[in-house]
Short mmCIF file of C-alpha atoms and ligand atoms in Angstrom, two decimals:
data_model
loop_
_atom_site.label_atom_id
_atom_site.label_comp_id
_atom_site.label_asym_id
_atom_site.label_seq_id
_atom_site.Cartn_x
_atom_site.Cartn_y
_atom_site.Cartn_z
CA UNK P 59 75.89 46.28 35.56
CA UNK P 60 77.26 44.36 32.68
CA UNK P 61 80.59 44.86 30.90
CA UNK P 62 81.77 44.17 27.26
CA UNK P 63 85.46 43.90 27.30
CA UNK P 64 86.23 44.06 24.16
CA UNK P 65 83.86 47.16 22.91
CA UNK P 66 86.52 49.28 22.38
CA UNK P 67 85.07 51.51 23.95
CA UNK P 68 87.87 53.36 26.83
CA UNK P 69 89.25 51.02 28.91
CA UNK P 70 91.34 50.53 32.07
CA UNK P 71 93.65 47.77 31.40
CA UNK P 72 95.35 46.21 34.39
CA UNK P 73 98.88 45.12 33.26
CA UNK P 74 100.90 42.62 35.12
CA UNK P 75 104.90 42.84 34.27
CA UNK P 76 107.69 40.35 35.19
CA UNK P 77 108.44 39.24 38.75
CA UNK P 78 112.25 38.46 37.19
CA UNK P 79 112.17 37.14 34.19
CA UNK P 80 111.44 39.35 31.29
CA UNK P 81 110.42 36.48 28.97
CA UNK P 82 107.23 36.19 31.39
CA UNK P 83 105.84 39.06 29.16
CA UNK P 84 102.97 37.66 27.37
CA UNK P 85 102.58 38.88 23.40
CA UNK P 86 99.36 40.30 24.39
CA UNK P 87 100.81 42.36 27.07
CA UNK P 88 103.46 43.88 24.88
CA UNK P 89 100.97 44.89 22.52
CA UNK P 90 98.74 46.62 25.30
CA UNK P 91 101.72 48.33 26.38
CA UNK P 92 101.91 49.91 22.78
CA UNK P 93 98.43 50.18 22.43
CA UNK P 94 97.50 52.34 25.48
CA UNK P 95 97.88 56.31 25.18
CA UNK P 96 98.83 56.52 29.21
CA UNK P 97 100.21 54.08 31.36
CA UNK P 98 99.81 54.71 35.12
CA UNK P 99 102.75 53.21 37.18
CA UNK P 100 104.08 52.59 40.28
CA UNK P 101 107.45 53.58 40.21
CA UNK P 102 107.88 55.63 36.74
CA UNK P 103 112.02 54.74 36.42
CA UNK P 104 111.19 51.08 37.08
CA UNK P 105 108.22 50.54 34.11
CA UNK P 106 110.55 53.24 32.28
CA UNK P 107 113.37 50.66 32.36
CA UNK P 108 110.81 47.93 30.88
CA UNK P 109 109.26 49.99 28.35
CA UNK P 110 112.91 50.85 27.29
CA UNK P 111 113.97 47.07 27.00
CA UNK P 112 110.63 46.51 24.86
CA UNK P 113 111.03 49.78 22.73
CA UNK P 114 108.27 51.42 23.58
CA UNK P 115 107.25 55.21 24.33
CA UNK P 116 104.52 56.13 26.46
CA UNK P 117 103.22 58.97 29.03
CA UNK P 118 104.43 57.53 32.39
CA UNK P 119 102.13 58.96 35.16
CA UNK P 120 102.97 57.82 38.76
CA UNK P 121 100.78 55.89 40.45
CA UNK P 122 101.51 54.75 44.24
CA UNK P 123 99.69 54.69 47.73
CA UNK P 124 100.11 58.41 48.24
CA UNK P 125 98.69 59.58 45.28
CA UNK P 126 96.37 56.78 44.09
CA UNK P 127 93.37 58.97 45.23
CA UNK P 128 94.18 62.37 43.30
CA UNK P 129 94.80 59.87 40.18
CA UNK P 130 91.45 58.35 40.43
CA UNK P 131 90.06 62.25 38.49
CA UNK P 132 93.05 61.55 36.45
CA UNK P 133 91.82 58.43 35.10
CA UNK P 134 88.30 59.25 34.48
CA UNK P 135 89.57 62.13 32.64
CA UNK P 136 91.25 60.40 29.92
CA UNK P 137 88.76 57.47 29.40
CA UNK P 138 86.19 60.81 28.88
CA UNK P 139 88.55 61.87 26.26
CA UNK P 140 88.32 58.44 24.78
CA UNK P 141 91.61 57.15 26.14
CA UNK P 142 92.73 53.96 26.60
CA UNK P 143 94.61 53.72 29.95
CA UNK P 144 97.00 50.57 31.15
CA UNK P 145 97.71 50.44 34.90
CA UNK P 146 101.52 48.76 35.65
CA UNK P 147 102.86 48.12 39.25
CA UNK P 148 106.49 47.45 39.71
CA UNK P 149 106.64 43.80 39.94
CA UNK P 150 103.61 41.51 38.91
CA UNK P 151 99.74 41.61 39.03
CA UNK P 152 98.72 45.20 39.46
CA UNK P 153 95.89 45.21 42.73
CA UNK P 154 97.72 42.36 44.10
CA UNK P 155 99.53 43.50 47.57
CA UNK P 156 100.23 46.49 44.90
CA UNK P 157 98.14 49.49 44.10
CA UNK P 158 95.20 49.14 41.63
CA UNK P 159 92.30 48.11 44.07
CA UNK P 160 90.73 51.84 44.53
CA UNK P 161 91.40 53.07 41.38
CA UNK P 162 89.69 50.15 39.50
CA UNK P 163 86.85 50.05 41.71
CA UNK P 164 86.55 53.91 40.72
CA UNK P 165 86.59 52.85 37.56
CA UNK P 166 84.17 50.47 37.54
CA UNK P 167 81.73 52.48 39.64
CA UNK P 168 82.02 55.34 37.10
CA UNK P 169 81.21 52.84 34.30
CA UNK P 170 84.35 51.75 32.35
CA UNK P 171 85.73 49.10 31.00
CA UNK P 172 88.33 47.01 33.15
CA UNK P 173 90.50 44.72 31.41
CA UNK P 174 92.56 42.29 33.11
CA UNK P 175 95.72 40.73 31.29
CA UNK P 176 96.43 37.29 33.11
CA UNK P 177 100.17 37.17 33.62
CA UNK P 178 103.13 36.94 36.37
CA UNK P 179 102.14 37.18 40.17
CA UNK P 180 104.30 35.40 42.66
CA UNK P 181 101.32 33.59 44.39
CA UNK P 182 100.05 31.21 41.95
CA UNK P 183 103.98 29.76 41.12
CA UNK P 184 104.41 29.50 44.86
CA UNK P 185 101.39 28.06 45.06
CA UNK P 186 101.43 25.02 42.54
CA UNK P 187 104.83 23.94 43.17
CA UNK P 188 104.16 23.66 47.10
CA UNK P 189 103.22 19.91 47.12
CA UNK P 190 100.60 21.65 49.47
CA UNK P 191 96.43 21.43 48.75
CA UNK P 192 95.98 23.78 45.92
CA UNK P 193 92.43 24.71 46.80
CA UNK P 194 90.80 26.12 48.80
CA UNK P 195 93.47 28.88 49.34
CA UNK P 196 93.61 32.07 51.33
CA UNK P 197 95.83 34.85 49.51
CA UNK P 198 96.73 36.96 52.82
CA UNK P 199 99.28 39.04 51.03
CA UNK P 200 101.86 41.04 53.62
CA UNK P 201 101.29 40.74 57.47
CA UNK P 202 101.88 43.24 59.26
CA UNK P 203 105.17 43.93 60.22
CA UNK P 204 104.67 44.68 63.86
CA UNK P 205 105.28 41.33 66.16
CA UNK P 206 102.41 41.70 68.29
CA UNK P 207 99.67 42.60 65.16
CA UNK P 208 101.51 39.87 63.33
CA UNK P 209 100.77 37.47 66.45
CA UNK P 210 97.24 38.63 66.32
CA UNK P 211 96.53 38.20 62.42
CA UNK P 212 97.93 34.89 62.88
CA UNK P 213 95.90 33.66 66.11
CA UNK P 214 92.87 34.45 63.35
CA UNK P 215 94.61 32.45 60.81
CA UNK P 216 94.94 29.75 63.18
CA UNK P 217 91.90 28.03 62.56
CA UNK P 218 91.86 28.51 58.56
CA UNK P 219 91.76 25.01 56.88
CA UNK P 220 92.52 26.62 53.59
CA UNK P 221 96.06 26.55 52.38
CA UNK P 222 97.66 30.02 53.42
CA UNK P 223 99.51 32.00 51.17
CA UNK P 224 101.55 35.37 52.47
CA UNK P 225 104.45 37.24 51.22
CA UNK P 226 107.04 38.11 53.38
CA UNK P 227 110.51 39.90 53.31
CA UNK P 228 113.56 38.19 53.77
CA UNK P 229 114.87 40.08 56.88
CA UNK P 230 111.09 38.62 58.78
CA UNK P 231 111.21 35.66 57.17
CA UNK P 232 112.92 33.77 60.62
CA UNK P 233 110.81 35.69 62.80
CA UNK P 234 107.50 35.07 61.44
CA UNK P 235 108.29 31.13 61.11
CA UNK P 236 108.97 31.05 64.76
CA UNK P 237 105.71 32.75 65.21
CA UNK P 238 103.87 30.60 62.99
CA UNK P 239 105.27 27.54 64.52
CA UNK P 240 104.34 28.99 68.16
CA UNK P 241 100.39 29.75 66.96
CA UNK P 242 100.10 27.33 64.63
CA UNK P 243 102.16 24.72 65.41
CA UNK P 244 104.54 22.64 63.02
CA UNK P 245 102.71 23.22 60.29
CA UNK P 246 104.01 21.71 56.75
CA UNK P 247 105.15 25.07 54.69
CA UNK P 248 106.84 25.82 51.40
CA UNK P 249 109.37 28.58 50.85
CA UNK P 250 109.85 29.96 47.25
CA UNK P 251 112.09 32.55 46.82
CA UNK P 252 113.64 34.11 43.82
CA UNK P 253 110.68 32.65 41.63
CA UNK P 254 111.49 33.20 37.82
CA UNK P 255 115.26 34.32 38.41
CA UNK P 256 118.64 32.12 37.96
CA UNK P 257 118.67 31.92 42.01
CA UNK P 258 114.88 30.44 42.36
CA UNK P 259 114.61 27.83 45.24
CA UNK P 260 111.99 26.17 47.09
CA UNK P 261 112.14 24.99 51.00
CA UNK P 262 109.52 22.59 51.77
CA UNK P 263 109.10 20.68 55.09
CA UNK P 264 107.63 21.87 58.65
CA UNK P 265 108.42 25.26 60.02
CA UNK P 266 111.30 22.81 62.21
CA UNK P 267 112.56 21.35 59.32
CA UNK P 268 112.65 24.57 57.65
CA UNK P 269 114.20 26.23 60.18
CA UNK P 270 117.13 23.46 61.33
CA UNK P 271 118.62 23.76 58.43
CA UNK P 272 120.67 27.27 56.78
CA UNK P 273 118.05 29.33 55.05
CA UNK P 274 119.44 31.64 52.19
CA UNK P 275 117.37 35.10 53.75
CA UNK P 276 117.76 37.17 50.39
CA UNK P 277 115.50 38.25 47.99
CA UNK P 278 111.65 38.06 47.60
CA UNK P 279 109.76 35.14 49.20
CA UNK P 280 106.80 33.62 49.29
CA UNK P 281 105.56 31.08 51.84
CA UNK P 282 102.69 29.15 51.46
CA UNK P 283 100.89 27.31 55.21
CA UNK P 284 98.91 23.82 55.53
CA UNK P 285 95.58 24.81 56.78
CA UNK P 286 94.37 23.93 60.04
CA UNK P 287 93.70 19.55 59.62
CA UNK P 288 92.62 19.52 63.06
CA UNK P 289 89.49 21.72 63.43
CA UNK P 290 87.04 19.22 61.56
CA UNK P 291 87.95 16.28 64.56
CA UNK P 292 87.22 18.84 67.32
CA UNK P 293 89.20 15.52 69.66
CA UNK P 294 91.38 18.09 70.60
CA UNK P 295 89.16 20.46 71.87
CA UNK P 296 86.89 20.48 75.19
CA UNK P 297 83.30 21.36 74.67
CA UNK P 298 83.80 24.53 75.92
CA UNK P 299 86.31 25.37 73.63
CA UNK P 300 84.79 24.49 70.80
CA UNK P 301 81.87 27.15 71.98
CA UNK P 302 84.38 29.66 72.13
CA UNK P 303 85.95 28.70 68.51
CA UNK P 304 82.81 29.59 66.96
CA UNK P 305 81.65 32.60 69.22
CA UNK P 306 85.30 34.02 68.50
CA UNK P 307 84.42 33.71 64.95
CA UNK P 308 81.38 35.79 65.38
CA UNK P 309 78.64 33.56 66.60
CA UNK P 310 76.13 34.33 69.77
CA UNK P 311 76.53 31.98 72.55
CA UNK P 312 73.55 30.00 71.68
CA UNK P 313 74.11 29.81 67.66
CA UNK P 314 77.85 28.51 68.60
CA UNK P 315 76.07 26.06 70.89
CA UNK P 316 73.57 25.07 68.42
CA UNK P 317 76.05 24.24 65.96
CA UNK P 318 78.40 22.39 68.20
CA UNK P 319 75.67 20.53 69.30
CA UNK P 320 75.12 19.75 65.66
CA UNK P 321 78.86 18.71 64.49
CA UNK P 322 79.04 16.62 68.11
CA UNK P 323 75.39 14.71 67.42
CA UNK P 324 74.10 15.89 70.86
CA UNK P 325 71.22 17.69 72.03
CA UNK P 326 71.20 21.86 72.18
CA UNK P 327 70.30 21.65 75.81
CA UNK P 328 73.09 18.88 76.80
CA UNK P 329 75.92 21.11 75.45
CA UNK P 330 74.77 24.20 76.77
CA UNK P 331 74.64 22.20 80.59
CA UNK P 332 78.10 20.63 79.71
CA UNK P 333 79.21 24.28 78.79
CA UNK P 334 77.90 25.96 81.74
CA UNK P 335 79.18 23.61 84.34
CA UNK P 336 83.09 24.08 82.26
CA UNK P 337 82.38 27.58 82.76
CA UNK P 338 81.56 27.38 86.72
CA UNK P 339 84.53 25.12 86.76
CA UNK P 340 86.85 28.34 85.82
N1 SAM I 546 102.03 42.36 42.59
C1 SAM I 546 103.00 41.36 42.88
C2 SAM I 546 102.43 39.97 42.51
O1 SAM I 546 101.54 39.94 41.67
O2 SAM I 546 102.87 38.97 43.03
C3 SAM I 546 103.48 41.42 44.28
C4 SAM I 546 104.06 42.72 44.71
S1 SAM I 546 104.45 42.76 46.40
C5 SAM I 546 104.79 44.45 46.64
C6 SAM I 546 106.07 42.10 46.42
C7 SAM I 546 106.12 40.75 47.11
O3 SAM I 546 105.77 39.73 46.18
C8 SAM I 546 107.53 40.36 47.56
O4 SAM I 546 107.82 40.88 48.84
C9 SAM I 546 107.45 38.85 47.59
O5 SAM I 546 106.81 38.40 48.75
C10 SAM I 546 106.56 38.59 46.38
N2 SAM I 546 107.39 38.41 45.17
C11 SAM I 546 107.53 39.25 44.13
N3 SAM I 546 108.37 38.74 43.22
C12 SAM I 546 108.80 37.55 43.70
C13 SAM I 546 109.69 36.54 43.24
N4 SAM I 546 110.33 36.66 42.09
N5 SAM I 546 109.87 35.44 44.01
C14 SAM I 546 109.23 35.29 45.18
N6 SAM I 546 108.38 36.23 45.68
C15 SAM I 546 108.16 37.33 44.94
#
């Protein structure tokens, strides 16, 4: 199913808004802002305080994870009427670690337009001033806050080669660096916090470095992780382990063997012996 954006035919227009500094507002978005008849937000004081700053008067309807279902009828209701309809979160890229995702996928399903307005999200500035690879990159947004889920979403990280980009609050910050370094390793990170404001810093170093020296742990932060550069040498893993890399990642026992076999330049049947006798070694 195709989509002309610019029809103007009813359209849900997904709005990002500053991450600190108003002067991140793009000319196009302030014109949206006028131009939509509803704007669904995620905090209604919060876009009310924007809208107020820009000088602009619009329905407000609140929009957050407890009501982001019931809002979905909402929606579809005014784009029947005709209706244009702008979607704001409180901070940033609507969708991202924000809500959005349902509704526009509601949206799209039921055939309307979805408009995207490229503007302010804290990943992309954390991102390119990282000194870290720029691509590939894994967005993983918020772990979760729990030590022992964290642990586990990070022991599935731990293999990722793609730079890793998660945003954290500043009271975890500590704690899920001393994770990282214990799964990971001493990874080289970068810290941004405070992006766009007067305060904006950036740590960059290993987790150690990081952490040896005093870390300001207030406001919004962003860290971006090396990826794993030791999974494409394999010199640090047994044969046997590098079976169980591949089967943890989803594999049968004899596709894992087949490709190890193929990244090591050895016969299927060799690894599979070498494997069995590690294994009767347990
Ligand atoms: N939708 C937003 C975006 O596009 O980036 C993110 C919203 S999410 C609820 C809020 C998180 O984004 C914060 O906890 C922090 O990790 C990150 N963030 C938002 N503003 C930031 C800033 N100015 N500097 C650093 N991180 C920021």
């Amino acid at each position: 199913m195709s989509q002309k954006s610019y029809d103007e035919s009813p359209t849900l227009y997904l709005i990002p808004t500053p991450i600190g500094n108003m002067e991140d507002l793009t000319y196009r978005t302030v014109e949206v802002l006028k131009m939509v008849d509803v704007l669904f937000c995620e905090d209604t004081r919060e876009t009310g305080l924007l809208l107020n700053y820009l000088g602009i008067k619009k329905k407000l309807i609140a929009n957050h994870e407890y009501n982001e279902e019931k809002n979905h009828e909402k929606v579809i209701q005014y784009l029947e009427e005709g209706k244009m309809v702008g979607l704001v979160s409180d901070r940033g890229t609507p969708v991202i670690s924000d809500p959005g995702y349902e509704l526009a996928r509601y949206v799209i399903e039921k055939g309307y337009n979805v408009v995207a307005l490229p503007g302010a999200t804290a990943l992309i500035p954390a991102l390119i001033t990282s000194s870290l690879a720029p691509m590939p990159f894994l967005f993983y947004g918020f772990l979760n806050s729990k030590k022992s889920k964290k642990e586990q979403e990070l022991e599935q990280l731990k293999q990722e080669t793609s730079t890793m980009i998660f945003y954290e609050a500043p009271h975890r910050i500590q704690e899920t660096l001393e994770i990282m370094r214990k799964i990971f390793g001493d990874r080289k990170i970068s810290l941004a916090r405070e992006l766009t404001k007067k305060y904006e810093e950036i740590y960059r170093g290993t987790i150690t470095e990081i952490l040896s020296n005093p870390l300001e742990l207030k406001g919004e932060m962003v860290l971006v992780v090396e990826g794993n550069k030791e999974k494409k040498t394999f010199t640090n893993l047994s044969l046997k382990e590098h079976v169980e890399l591949y089967m943890e990642d989803g594999l049968s026992k004899m596709d894992a063997i087949k490709k190890v076999a193929k990244e090591r330049n050895m016969k299927k049947s060799e690894v599979y012996d070498i494997y069995l006798s590690e294994e009767e070694e347990k």
